[in-house]
XYZ file of C-alpha atoms in Angstrom:
291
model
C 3.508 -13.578 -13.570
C 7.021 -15.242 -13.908
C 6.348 -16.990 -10.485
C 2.982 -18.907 -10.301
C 3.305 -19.679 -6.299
C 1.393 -16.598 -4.682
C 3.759 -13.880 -2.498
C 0.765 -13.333 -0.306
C -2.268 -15.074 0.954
C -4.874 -13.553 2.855
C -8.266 -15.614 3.844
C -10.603 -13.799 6.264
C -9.161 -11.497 7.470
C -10.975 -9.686 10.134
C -10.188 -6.709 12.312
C -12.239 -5.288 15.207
C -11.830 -2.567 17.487
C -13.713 -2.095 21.167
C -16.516 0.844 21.340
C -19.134 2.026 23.470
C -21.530 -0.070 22.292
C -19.347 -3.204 21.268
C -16.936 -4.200 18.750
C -16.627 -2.335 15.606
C -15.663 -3.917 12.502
C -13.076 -2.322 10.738
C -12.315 -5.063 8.192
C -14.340 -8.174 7.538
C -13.488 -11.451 6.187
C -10.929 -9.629 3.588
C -9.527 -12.550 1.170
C -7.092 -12.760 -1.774
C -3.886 -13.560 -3.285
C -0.989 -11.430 -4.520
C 1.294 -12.515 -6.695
C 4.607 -10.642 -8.167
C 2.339 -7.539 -9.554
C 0.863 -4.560 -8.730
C -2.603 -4.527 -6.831
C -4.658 -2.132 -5.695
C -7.232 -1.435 -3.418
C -9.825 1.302 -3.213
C -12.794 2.260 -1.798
C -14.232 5.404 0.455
C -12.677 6.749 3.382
C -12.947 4.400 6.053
C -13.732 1.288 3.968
C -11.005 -0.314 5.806
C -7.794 -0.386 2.987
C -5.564 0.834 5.005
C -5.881 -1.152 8.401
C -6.313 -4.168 5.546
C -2.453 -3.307 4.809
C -1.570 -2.115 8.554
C -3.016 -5.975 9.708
C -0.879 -7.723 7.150
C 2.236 -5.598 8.263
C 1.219 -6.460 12.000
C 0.415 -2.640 12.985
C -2.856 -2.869 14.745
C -1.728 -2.496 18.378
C -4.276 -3.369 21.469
C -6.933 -3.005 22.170
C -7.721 -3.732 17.994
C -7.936 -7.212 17.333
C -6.921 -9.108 14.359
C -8.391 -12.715 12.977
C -7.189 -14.339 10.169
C -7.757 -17.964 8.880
C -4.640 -17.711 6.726
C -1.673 -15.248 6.302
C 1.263 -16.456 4.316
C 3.687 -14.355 3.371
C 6.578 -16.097 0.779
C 5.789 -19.505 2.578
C 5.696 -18.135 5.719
C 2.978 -18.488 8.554
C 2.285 -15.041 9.258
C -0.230 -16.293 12.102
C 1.947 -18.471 13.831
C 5.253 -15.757 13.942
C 5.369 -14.305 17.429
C 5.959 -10.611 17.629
C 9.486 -10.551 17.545
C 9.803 -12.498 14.157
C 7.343 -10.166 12.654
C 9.527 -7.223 13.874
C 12.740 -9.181 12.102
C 10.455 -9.565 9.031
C 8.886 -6.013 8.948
C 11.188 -3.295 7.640
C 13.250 -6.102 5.902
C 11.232 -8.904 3.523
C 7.870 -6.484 4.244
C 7.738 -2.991 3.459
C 5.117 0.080 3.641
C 5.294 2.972 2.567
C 2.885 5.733 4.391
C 1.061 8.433 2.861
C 2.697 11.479 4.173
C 6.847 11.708 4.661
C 5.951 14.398 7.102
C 4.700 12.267 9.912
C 7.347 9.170 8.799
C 10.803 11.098 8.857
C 12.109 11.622 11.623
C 12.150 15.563 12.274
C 15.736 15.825 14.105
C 17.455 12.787 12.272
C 19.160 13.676 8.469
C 17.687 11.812 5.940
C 20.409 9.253 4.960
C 21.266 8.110 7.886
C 17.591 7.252 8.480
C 17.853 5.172 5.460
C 21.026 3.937 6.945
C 19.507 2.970 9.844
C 16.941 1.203 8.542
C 19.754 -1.284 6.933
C 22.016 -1.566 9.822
C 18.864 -3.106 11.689
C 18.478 -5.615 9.429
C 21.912 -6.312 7.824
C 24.105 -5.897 11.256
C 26.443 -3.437 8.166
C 29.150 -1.225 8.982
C 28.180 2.335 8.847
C 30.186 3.274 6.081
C 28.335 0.138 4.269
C 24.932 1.388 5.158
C 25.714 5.221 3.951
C 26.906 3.688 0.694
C 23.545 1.283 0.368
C 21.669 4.820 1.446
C 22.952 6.233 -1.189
C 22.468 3.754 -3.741
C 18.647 3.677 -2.925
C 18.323 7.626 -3.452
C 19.909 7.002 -6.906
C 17.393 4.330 -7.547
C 14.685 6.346 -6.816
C 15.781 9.147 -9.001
C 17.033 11.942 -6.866
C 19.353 13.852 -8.552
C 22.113 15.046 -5.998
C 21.818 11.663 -3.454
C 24.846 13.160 -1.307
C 22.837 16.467 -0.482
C 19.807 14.745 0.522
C 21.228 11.957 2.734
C 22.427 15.506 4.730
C 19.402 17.036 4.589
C 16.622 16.694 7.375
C 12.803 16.100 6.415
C 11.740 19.891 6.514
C 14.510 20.494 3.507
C 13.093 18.347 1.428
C 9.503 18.959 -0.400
C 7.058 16.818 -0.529
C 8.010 14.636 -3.454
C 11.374 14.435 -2.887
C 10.196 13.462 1.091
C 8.388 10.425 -0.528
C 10.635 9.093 -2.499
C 13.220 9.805 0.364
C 10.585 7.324 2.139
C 10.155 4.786 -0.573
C 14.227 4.323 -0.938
C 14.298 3.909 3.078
C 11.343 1.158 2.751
C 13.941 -0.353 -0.524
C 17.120 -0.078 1.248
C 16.483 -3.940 2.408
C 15.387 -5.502 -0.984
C 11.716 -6.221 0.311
C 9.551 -9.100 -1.428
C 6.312 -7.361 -0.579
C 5.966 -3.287 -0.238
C 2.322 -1.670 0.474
C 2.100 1.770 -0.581
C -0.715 3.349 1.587
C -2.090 6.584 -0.961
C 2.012 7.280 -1.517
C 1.215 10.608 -3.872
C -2.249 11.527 -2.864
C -0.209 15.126 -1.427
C 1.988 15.135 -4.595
C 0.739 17.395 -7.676
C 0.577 15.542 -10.873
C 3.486 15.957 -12.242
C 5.450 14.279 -9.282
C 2.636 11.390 -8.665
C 2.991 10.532 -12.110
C 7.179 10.293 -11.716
C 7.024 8.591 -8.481
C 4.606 5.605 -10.190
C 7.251 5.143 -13.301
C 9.613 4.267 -9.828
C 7.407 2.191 -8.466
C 6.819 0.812 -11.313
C 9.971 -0.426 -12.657
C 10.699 -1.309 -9.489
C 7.942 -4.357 -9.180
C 9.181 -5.257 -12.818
C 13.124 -5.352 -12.294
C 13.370 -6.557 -8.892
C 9.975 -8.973 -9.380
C 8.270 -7.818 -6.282
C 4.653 -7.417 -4.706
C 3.144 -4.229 -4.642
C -0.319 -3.266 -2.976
C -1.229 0.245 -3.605
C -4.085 1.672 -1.384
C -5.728 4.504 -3.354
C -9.101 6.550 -3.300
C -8.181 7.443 -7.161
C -10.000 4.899 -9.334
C -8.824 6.505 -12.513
C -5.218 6.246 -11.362
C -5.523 2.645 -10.076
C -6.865 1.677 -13.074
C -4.332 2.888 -15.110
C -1.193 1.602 -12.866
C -2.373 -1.690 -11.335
C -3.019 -5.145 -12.672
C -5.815 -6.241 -10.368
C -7.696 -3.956 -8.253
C -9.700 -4.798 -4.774
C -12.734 -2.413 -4.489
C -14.096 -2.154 -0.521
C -16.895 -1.001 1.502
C -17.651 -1.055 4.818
C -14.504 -3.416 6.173
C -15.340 -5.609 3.317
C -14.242 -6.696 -0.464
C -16.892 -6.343 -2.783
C -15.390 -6.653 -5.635
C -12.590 -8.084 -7.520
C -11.360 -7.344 -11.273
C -8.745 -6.444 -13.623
C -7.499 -3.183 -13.363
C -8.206 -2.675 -17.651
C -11.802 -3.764 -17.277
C -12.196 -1.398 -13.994
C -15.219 0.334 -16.075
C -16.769 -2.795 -16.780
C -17.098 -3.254 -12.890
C -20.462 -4.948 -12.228
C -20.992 -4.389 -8.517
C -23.459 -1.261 -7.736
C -20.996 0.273 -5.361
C -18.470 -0.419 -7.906
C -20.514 1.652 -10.677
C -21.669 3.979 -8.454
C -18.241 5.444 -7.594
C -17.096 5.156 -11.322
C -20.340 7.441 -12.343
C -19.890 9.632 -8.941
C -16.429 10.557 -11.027
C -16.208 13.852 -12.687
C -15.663 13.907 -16.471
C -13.915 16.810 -18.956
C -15.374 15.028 -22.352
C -19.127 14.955 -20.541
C -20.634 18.221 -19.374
C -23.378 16.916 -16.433
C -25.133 19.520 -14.239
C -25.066 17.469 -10.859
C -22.515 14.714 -10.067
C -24.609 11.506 -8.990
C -24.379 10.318 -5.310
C -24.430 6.939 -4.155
C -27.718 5.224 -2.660
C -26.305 2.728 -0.553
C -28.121 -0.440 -0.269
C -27.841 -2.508 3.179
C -27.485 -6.086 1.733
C -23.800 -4.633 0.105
C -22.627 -5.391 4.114
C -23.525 -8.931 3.714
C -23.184 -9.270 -0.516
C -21.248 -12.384 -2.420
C -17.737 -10.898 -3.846
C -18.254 -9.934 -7.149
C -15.073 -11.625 -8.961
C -13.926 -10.750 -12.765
C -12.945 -13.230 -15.221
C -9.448 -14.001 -14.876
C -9.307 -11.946 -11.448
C -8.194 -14.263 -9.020
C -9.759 -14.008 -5.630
């Protein structure tokens, strides 16, 4: 990294929801740095990734709570912003991107002026200014014919060209930080592979943060630098995205060898036998993986 000061900074970072029979912890004492680079975070369903990203954006609405002993964002006392600041800063310096367009667009607004929108907020622009920036972003995010797609409304557009619709309206204000929350889990392969080459030379030419919330190891470890592995609301692991198969935590390994292989014919896929002291577990952190 160009930049040695850290983008991000999150120490325990805790989020809790009311139930029947108390508070449940969604996220527990979640800590780590981000720096210009791409880092990702996996783990099962409901490991807690993406309220990890949701409580950095300030998402988490009453009655969920959220703790944190430090959140700095570009110098920035995330803790100490009231809500209105947060709203100034969200959208603008702090993007994310969720994992289906479908439920993000709005259905009766046409796409480019969504975009547009989302500039005007934050930029007080002209309207013809905004449509021009709209249009600018579609281009950067590779969409052939920009002009027919700021017309078009959500249901016109398929599902690839809906996300990167999304990720040039989450662009549109030059963010510092974006958080891409499983951005082309409903793509086919083809498309997920053309909207990471966006994303990615997007962290390295405008030298932003990216945090990319994934179930995929495989793909993780082929896109990110560092990767963040959870269970149950908590980080058990940190490493470097190239040593992902070196990963030393039993959770860790056990997803990796859960993973089915072409090269390696196996009759029965192993399953993972979870061990109660992984809730409670030191954070297993890589050489050279920052924590």
């Amino acid at each position: 990294m160009a930049d040695t000061q850290p983008l991000l900074e999150v120490e325990d970072l805790s989020v809790r929801y009311p139930g029947h029979k108390g508070w449940v912890e969604a996220v527990r004492g979640v800590s780590f740095t981000l720096g210009r680079e791409k880092l990702g975070i996996v783990g099962e369903s409901g490991s807690g990734k993406s309220t990890t990203g949701r409580a950095i954006m300030g998402l988490i609405r009453p009655p969920g709570e959220v703790t944190a002993r430090r959140l700095v964002f570009d110098g920035r006392d995330l803790n100490a912003m009231s809500e209105r600041q947060k709203r100034s800063l969200r959208g603008d310096q702090l993007t994310m991107v969720m994992q289906d367009p479908k439920f993000s667009l709005n259905p009766v607004m046409r796409v480019g002026e969504q975009i547009a929108e989302a500039f005007r907020i934050h930029h007080a622009a002209a309207r013809g200014a905004a449509r021009r920036r709209a249009i600018e972003m579609l281009e950067a995010v590779r969409i052939r014919d920009p002009e027919r797609v700021y017309r078009a409304y959500p249901h016109e557009l398929s599902g690839g060209m809906g996300q990167r619709a999304m990720i040039a309206m989450m662009l549109v204000s030059n963010p510092r930080l974006m958080i891409a929350d499983e951005p082309t889990s409903a793509l086919d392969v083809t498309v997920q592979m053309q909207v990471l080459g966006i994303l990615d030379d997007l962290v390295s030419e405008r030298g932003m943060g990216l945090i990319f919330i994934s179930h995929d190891l495989n793909l993780v470890a082929s896109f990110c630098d560092r990767i963040l592995i959870m269970y149950a609301g908590r980080v058990v692991e940190i490493c470097r995205a190239a040593r992902l198969h070196e990963a030393r935590h039993p959770y860790t390994r056990g997803l990796l060898d859960a993973l089915p292989r072409v090269e390696a014919r196996q009759e029965r896929l192993p399953t993972l036998t979870r061990d109660p002291a992984w809730l409670t577990g030191a954070t297993i952190v890589d050489e050279g993986a920052e924590a």
